[in-house]
Short mmCIF file of C-alpha atoms in Angstrom, two decimals:
data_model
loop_
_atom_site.label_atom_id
_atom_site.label_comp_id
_atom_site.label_asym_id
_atom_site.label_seq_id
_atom_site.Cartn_x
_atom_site.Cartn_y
_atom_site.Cartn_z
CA UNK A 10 3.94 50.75 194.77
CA UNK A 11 3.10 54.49 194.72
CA UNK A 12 6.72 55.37 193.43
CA UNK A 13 5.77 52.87 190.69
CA UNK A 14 2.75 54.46 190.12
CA UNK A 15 4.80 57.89 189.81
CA UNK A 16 7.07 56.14 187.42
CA UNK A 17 4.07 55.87 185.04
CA UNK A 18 3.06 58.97 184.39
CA UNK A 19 6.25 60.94 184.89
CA UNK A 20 8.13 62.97 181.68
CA UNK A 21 9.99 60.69 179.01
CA UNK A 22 13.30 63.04 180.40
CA UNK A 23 12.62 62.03 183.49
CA UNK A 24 12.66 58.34 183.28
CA UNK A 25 15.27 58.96 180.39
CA UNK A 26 17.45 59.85 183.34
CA UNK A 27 16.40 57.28 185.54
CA UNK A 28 17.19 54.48 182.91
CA UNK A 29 20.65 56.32 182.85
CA UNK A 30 21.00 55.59 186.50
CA UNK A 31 20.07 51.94 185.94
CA UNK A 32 22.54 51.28 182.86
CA UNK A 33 25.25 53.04 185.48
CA UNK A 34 24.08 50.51 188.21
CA UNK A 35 24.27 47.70 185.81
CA UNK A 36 28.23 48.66 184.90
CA UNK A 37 28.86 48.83 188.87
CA UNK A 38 27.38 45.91 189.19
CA UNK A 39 28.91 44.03 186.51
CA UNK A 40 32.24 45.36 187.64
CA UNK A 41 31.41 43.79 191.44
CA UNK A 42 30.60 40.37 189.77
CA UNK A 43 34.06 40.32 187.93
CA UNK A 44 35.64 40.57 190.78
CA UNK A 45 34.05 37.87 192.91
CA UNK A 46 34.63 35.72 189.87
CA UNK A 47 38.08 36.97 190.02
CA UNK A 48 38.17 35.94 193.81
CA UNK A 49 36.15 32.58 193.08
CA UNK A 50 39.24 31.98 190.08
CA UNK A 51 42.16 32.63 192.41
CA UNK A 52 41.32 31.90 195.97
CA UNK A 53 45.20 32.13 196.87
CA UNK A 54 45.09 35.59 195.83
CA UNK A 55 42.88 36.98 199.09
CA UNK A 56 44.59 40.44 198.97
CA UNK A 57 44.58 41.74 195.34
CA UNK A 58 40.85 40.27 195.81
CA UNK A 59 40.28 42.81 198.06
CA UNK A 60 41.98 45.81 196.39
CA UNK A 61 40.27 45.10 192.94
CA UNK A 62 37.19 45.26 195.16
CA UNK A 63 38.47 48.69 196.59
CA UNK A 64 38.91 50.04 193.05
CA UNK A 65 35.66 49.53 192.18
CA UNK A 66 34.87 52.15 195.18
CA UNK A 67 35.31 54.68 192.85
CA UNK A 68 32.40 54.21 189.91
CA UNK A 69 30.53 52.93 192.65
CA UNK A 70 30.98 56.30 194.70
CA UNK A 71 30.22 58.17 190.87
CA UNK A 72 27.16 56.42 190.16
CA UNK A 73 25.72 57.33 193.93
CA UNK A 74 26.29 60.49 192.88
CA UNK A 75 24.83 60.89 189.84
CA UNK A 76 21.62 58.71 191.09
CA UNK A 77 21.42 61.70 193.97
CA UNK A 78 21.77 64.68 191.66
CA UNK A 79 18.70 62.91 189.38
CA UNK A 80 16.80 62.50 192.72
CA UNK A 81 17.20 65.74 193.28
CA UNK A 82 15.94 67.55 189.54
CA UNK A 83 13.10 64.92 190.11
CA UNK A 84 9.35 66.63 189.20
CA UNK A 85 7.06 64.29 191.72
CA UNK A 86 8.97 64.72 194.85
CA UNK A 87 8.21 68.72 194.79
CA UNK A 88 5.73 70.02 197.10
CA UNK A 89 2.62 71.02 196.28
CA UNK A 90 -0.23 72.38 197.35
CA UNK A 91 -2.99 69.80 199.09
CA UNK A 92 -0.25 66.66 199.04
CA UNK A 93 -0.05 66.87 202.64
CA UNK A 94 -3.89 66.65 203.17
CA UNK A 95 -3.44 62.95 201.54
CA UNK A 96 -0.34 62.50 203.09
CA UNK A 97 2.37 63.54 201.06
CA UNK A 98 4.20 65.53 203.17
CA UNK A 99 8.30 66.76 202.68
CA UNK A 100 8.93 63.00 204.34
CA UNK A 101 6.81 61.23 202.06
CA UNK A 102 8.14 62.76 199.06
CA UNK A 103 11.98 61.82 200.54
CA UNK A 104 10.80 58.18 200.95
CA UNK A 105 9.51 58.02 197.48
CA UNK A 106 12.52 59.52 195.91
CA UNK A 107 14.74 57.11 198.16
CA UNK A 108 12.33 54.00 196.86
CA UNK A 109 12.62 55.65 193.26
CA UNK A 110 16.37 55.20 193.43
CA UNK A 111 16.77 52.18 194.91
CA UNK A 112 14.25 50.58 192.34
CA UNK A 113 16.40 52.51 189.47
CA UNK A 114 19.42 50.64 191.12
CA UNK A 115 18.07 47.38 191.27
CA UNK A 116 16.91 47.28 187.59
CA UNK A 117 20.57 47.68 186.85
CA UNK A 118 22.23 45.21 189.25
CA UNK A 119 19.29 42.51 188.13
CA UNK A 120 20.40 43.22 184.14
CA UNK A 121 24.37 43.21 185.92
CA UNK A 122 23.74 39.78 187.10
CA UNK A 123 21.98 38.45 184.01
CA UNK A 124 24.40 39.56 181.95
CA UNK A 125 27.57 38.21 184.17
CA UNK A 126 25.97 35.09 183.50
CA UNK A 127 24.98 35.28 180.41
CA UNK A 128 29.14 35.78 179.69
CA UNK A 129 30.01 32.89 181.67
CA UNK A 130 27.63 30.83 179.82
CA UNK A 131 25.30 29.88 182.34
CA UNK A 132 22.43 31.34 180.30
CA UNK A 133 22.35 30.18 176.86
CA UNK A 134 20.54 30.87 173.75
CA UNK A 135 21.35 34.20 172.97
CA UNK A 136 24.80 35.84 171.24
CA UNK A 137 27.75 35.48 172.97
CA UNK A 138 27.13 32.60 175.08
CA UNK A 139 30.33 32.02 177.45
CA UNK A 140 32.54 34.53 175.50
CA UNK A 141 33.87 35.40 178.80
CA UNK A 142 34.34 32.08 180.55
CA UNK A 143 38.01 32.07 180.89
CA UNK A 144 37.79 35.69 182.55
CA UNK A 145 34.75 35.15 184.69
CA UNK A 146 36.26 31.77 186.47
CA UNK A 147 33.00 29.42 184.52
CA UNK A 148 34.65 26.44 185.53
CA UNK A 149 33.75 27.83 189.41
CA UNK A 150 30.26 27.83 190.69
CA UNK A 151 28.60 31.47 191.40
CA UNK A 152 28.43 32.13 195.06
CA UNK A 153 25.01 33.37 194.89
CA UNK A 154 25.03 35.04 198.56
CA UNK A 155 27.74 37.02 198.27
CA UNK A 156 26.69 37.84 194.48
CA UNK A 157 23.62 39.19 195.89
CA UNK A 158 25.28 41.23 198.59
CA UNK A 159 27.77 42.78 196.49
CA UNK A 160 24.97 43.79 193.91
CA UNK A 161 22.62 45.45 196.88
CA UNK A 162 25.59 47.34 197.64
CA UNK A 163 24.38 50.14 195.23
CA UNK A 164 20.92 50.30 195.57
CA UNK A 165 21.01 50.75 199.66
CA UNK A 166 24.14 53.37 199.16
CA UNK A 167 22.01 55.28 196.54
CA UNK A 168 18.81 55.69 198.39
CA UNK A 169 20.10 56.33 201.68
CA UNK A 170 21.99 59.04 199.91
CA UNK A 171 19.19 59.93 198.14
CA UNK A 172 17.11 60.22 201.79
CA UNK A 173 20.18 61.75 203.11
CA UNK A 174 20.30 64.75 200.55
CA UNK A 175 16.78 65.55 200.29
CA UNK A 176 15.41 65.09 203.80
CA UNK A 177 13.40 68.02 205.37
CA UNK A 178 15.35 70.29 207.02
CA UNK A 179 13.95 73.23 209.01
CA UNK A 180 14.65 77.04 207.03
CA UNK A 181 16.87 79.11 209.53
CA UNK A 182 16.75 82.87 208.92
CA UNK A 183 19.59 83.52 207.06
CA UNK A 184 21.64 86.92 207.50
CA UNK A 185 21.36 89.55 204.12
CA UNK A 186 23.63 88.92 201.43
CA UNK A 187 24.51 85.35 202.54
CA UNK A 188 23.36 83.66 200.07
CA UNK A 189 26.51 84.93 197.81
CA UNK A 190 29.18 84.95 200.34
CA UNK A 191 32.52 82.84 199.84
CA UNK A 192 32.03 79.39 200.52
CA UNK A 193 34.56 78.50 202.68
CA UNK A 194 35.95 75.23 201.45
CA UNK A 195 38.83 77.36 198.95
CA UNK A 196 41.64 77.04 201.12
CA UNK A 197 41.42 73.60 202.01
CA UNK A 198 40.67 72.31 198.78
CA UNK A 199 43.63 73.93 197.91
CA UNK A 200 45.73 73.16 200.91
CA UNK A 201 44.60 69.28 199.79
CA UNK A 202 45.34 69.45 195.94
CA UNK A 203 49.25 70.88 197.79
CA UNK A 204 49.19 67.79 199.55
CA UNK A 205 48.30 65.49 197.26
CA UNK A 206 50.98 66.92 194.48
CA UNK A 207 53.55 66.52 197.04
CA UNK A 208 52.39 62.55 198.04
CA UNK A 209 52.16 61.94 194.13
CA UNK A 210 55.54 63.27 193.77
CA UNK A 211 57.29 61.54 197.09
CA UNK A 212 55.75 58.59 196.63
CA UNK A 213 56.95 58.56 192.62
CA UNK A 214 60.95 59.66 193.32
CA UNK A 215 61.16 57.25 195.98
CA UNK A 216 59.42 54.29 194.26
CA UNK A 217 57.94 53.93 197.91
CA UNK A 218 54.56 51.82 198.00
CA UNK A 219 53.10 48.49 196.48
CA UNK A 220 51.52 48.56 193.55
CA UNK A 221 47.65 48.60 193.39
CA UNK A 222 46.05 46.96 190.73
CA UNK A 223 42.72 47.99 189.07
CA UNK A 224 40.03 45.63 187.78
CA UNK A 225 41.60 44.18 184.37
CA UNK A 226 45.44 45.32 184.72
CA UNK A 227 46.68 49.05 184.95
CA UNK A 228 48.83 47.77 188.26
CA UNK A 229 52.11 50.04 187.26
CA UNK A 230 51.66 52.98 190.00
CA UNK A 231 52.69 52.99 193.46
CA UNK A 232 50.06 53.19 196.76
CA UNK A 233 51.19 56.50 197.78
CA UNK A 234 50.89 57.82 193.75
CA UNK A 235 47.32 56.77 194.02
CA UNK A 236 46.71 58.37 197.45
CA UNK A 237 47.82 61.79 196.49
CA UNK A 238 45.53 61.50 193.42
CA UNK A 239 42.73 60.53 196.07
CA UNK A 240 43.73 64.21 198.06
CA UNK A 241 44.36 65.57 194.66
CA UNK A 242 40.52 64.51 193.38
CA UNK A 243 38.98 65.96 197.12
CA UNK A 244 40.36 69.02 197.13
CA UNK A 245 39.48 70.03 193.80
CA UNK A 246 35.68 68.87 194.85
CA UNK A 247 36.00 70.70 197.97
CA UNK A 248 37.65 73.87 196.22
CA UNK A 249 34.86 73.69 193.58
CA UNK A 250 32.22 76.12 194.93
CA UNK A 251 35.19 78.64 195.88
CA UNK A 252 36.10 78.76 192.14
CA UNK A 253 32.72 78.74 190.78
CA UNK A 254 32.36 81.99 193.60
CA UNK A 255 35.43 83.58 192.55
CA UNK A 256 34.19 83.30 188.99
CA UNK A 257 30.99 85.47 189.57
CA UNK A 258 33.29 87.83 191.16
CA UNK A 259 35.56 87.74 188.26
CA UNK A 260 32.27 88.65 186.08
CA UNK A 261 30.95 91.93 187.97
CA UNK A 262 34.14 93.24 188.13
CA UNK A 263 35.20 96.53 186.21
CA UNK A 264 32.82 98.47 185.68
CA UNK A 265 30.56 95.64 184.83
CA UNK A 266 26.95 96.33 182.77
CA UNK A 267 23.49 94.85 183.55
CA UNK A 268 24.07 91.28 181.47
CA UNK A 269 27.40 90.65 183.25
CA UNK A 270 25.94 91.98 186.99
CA UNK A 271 23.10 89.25 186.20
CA UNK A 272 25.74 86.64 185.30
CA UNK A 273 27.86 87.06 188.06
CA UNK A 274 25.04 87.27 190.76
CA UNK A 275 23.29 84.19 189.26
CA UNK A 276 26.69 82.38 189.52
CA UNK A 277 27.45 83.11 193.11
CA UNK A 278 24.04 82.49 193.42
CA UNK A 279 24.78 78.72 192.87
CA UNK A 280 27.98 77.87 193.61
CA UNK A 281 27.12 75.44 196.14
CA UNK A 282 25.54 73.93 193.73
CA UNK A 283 27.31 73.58 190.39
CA UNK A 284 30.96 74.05 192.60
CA UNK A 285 31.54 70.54 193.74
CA UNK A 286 30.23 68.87 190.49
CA UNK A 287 32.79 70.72 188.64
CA UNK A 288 35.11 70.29 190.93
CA UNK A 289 34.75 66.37 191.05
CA UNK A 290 34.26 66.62 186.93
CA UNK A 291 37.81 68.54 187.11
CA UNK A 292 39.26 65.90 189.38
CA UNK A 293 37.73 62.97 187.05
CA UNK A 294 39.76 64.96 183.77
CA UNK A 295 43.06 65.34 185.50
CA UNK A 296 43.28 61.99 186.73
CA UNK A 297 42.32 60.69 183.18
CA UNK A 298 44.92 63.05 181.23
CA UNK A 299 47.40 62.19 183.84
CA UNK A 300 47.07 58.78 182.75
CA UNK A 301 46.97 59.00 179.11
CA UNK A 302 49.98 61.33 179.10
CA UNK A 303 51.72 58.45 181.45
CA UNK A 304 51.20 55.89 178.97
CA UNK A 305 50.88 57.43 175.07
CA UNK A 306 54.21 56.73 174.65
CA UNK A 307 54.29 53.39 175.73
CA UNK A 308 52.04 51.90 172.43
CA UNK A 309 52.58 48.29 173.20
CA UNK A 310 51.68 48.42 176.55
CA UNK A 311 48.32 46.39 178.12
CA UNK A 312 48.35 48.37 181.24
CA UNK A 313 44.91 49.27 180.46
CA UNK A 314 42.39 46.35 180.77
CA UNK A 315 38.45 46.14 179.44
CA UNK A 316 37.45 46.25 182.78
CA UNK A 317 39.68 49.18 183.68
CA UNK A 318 38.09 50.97 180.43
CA UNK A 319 34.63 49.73 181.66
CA UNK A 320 35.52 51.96 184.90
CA UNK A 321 37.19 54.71 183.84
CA UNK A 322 34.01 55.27 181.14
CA UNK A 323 31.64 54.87 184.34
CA UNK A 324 33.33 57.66 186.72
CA UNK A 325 33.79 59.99 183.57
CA UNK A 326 30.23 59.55 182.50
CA UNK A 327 28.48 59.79 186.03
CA UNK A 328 30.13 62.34 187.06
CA UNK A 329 30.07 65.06 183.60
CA UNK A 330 26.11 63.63 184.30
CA UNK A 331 25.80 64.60 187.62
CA UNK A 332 27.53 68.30 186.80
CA UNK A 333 24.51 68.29 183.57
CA UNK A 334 22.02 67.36 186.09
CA UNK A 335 22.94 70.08 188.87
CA UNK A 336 22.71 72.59 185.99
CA UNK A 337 19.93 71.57 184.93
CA UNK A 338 18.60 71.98 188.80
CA UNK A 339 19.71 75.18 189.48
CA UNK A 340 17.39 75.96 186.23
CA UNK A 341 14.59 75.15 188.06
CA UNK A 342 15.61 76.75 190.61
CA UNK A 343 15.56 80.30 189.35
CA UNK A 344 13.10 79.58 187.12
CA UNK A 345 10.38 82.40 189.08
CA UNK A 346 13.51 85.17 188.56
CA UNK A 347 13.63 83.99 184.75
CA UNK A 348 10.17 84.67 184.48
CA UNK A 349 9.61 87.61 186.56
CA UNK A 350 12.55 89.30 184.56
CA UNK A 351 10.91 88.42 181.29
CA UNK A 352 7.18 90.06 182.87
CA UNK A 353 8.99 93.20 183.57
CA UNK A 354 10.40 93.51 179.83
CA UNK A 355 13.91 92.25 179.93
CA UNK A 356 14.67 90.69 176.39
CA UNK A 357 15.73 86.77 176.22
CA UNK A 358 19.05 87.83 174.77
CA UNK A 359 19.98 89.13 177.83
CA UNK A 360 19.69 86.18 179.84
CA UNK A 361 20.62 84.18 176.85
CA UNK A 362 24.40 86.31 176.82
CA UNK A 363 24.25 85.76 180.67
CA UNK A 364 23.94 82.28 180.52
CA UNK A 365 27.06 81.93 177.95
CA UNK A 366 28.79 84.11 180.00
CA UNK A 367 28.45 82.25 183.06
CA UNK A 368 29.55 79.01 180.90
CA UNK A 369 32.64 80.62 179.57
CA UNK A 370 33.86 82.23 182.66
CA UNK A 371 33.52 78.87 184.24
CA UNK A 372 35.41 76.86 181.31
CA UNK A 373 38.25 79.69 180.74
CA UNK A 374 39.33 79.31 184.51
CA UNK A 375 38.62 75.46 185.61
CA UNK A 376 40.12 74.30 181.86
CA UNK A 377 43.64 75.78 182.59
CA UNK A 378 43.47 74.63 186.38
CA UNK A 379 42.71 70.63 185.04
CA UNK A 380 45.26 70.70 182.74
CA UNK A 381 47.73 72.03 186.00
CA UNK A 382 46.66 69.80 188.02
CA UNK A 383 47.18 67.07 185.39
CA UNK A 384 50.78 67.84 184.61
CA UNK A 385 52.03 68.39 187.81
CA UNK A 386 50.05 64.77 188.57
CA UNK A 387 51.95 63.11 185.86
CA UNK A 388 55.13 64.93 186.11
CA UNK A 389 57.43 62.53 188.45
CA UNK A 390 55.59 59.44 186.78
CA UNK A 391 57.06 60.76 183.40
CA UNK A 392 60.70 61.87 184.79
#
């Protein structure tokens, strides 16, 4: 009830973004309803049941993510003076932001279900009534239970996530200057993209594997194919904050003035931070170039279902939205530095040029690195 309450009389941005996490949920959730309906259809089919189910992992996974970086930029779950006299301490404010997320979630898989319904024709009297009855198995009836547990999936992932990443933790003293040193997941991030390449490429010369079929068709590629895009995707996450590092290196080098010294200090600053968004937003764009160079050439081809498109558009979005939101976080973060510069007379331009800089540093190396990644990816597919 108090997170409701909170809800209320929050910013329009803020519940802007938390009706972005619901319409997310309410694609996951649609996408888990399809395929119980695709289970309920063909009950001799138990195993590509189960690996449609284990594609939808992946928007699923997305959409936690995004609903954790939106938990984390939220405004009511900051401390502040005199909320722990009424006792809103640093584990209050976790379990509201948890209960925040999880209602955000279950908005979504509530609209999910009515709208799964609504297709199969079950609810009448609006437009569209049953205009997905052949796909959605109408002739079956819904097993409620297991609808029900596949839709609170989400909602329990995203707010023990939620908990998870903002939970009080106790402030060690840390050592000068490490608050910029080199994260250390570089070399294996980069030791798994190697990896991956070389499964992707076995696993494609040797036509090794079964195939794996996604949610609505696209069942063309091999297991191992897909599970070197899997190490692929990790170990650009994991390599992420390296790069992002590297970059604010790359900025204060050579002789560097004050605008670039503030740009590259600010960036190593937050790697942590905006590192493994990029690197997962990186991941997300090579995967999705890899595919559309694999099949332009094939026009006629219906490898590519609506409910492949549905989550493909879902693990794009979420994830570009979760790289917007950590920006927008480490904002706030340094807001006190943006300020105190501007008290002491430094002029916005300054930290307006910064700010580009720091944007086009990060584009001009992690552009040329996704389209790499993306044609070595698709390169034994395509010979």
């Amino acid at each position: 009830m108090l997170a409701l309450r909170l809800a209320r009389g929050t910013h329009p941005l803020v519940l802007t973004r938390r009706l972005l996490v619901a319409a997310a949920a309410a694609g996951v959730g649609f996408l888990l309803l399809c395929t119980l309906g695709y289970a309920v259809g063909h009950p001799g089919r138990s195993s590509a049941s189960v690996l449609r189910l284990l594609w939808c992992a992946l928007p699923l996974a997305a959409t936690v993510q995004f609903a954790v970086a939106v938990a984390r930029t939220d405004p009511s779950i900051r401390p502040r003076p005199g909320l722990s006299a009424i006792g809103l301490g640093p584990a209050r404010l976790t379990a509201i932001a948890a209960a925040s997320t999880a209602v955000a979630c279950t908005l979504g898989s509530a609209v999910a279900l009515l709208f799964y319904l609504h297709l199969r024709g079950d609810i009448t009297g609006l437009p569209f009534d049953g205009a997905a009855a052949g796909l959605l198995a109408a002739d079956q009836p819904v097993p409620l239970a297991a609808a029900l547990t596949l839709l609170a999936v989400l909602p329990i992932a995203a707010a023990t996530a939620a908990g998870l990443a903002l939970r009080p933790r106790p402030a060690p003293a840390a050592p000068e200057g490490a608050e910029t040193s080199m994260p250390s997941g570089l070399p294996w991030g980069v030791a798994l993209v190697a990896v991956g390449l070389a499964i992707e490429t076995y696993a494609a010369q040797s036509g090794a594997g079964n195939a794996l079929p996604l949610p609505g068709r696209f069942d063309g590629s091999p297991a191992g194919v897909l599970a070197g895009w899997v190490l692929t995707a990790a170990g650009l996450a994991l390599a992420g904050p390296g790069l992002a590092h590297g970059c604010g290196r790359l900025l204060q080098s050579v002789r560097p003035g004050a605008t670039r010294l503030l740009a590259g200090r600010v960036l190593m600053t937050e790697a942590r931070r905006i590192g493994r968004p990029l690197g997962v937003v990186s991941a997300v764009l090579s995967g999705t170039l890899a595919a559309a160079s694999l099949y332009a050439a094939d026009t006629d081809s219906d490898a590519f279902g609506p409910l492949t498109g549905l989550g493909a558009t879902l693990v794009l979005a979420c994830t570009t939205a979760s790289l917007l939101t950590a920006a927008l976080e480490s904002r706030q973060g340094r807001a006190h530095t943006t300020e105190a510069l501007l008290r002491i007379g430094a002029p916005a331009t300054v930290l307006r040029t910064a700010a580009l800089l720091r944007a086009g540093v990060l584009l001009a190396v992690f552009l040329p690195l996704t389209w790499a990644v993306a044609s070595l990816a698709a390169l034994p597919l395509t010979t």
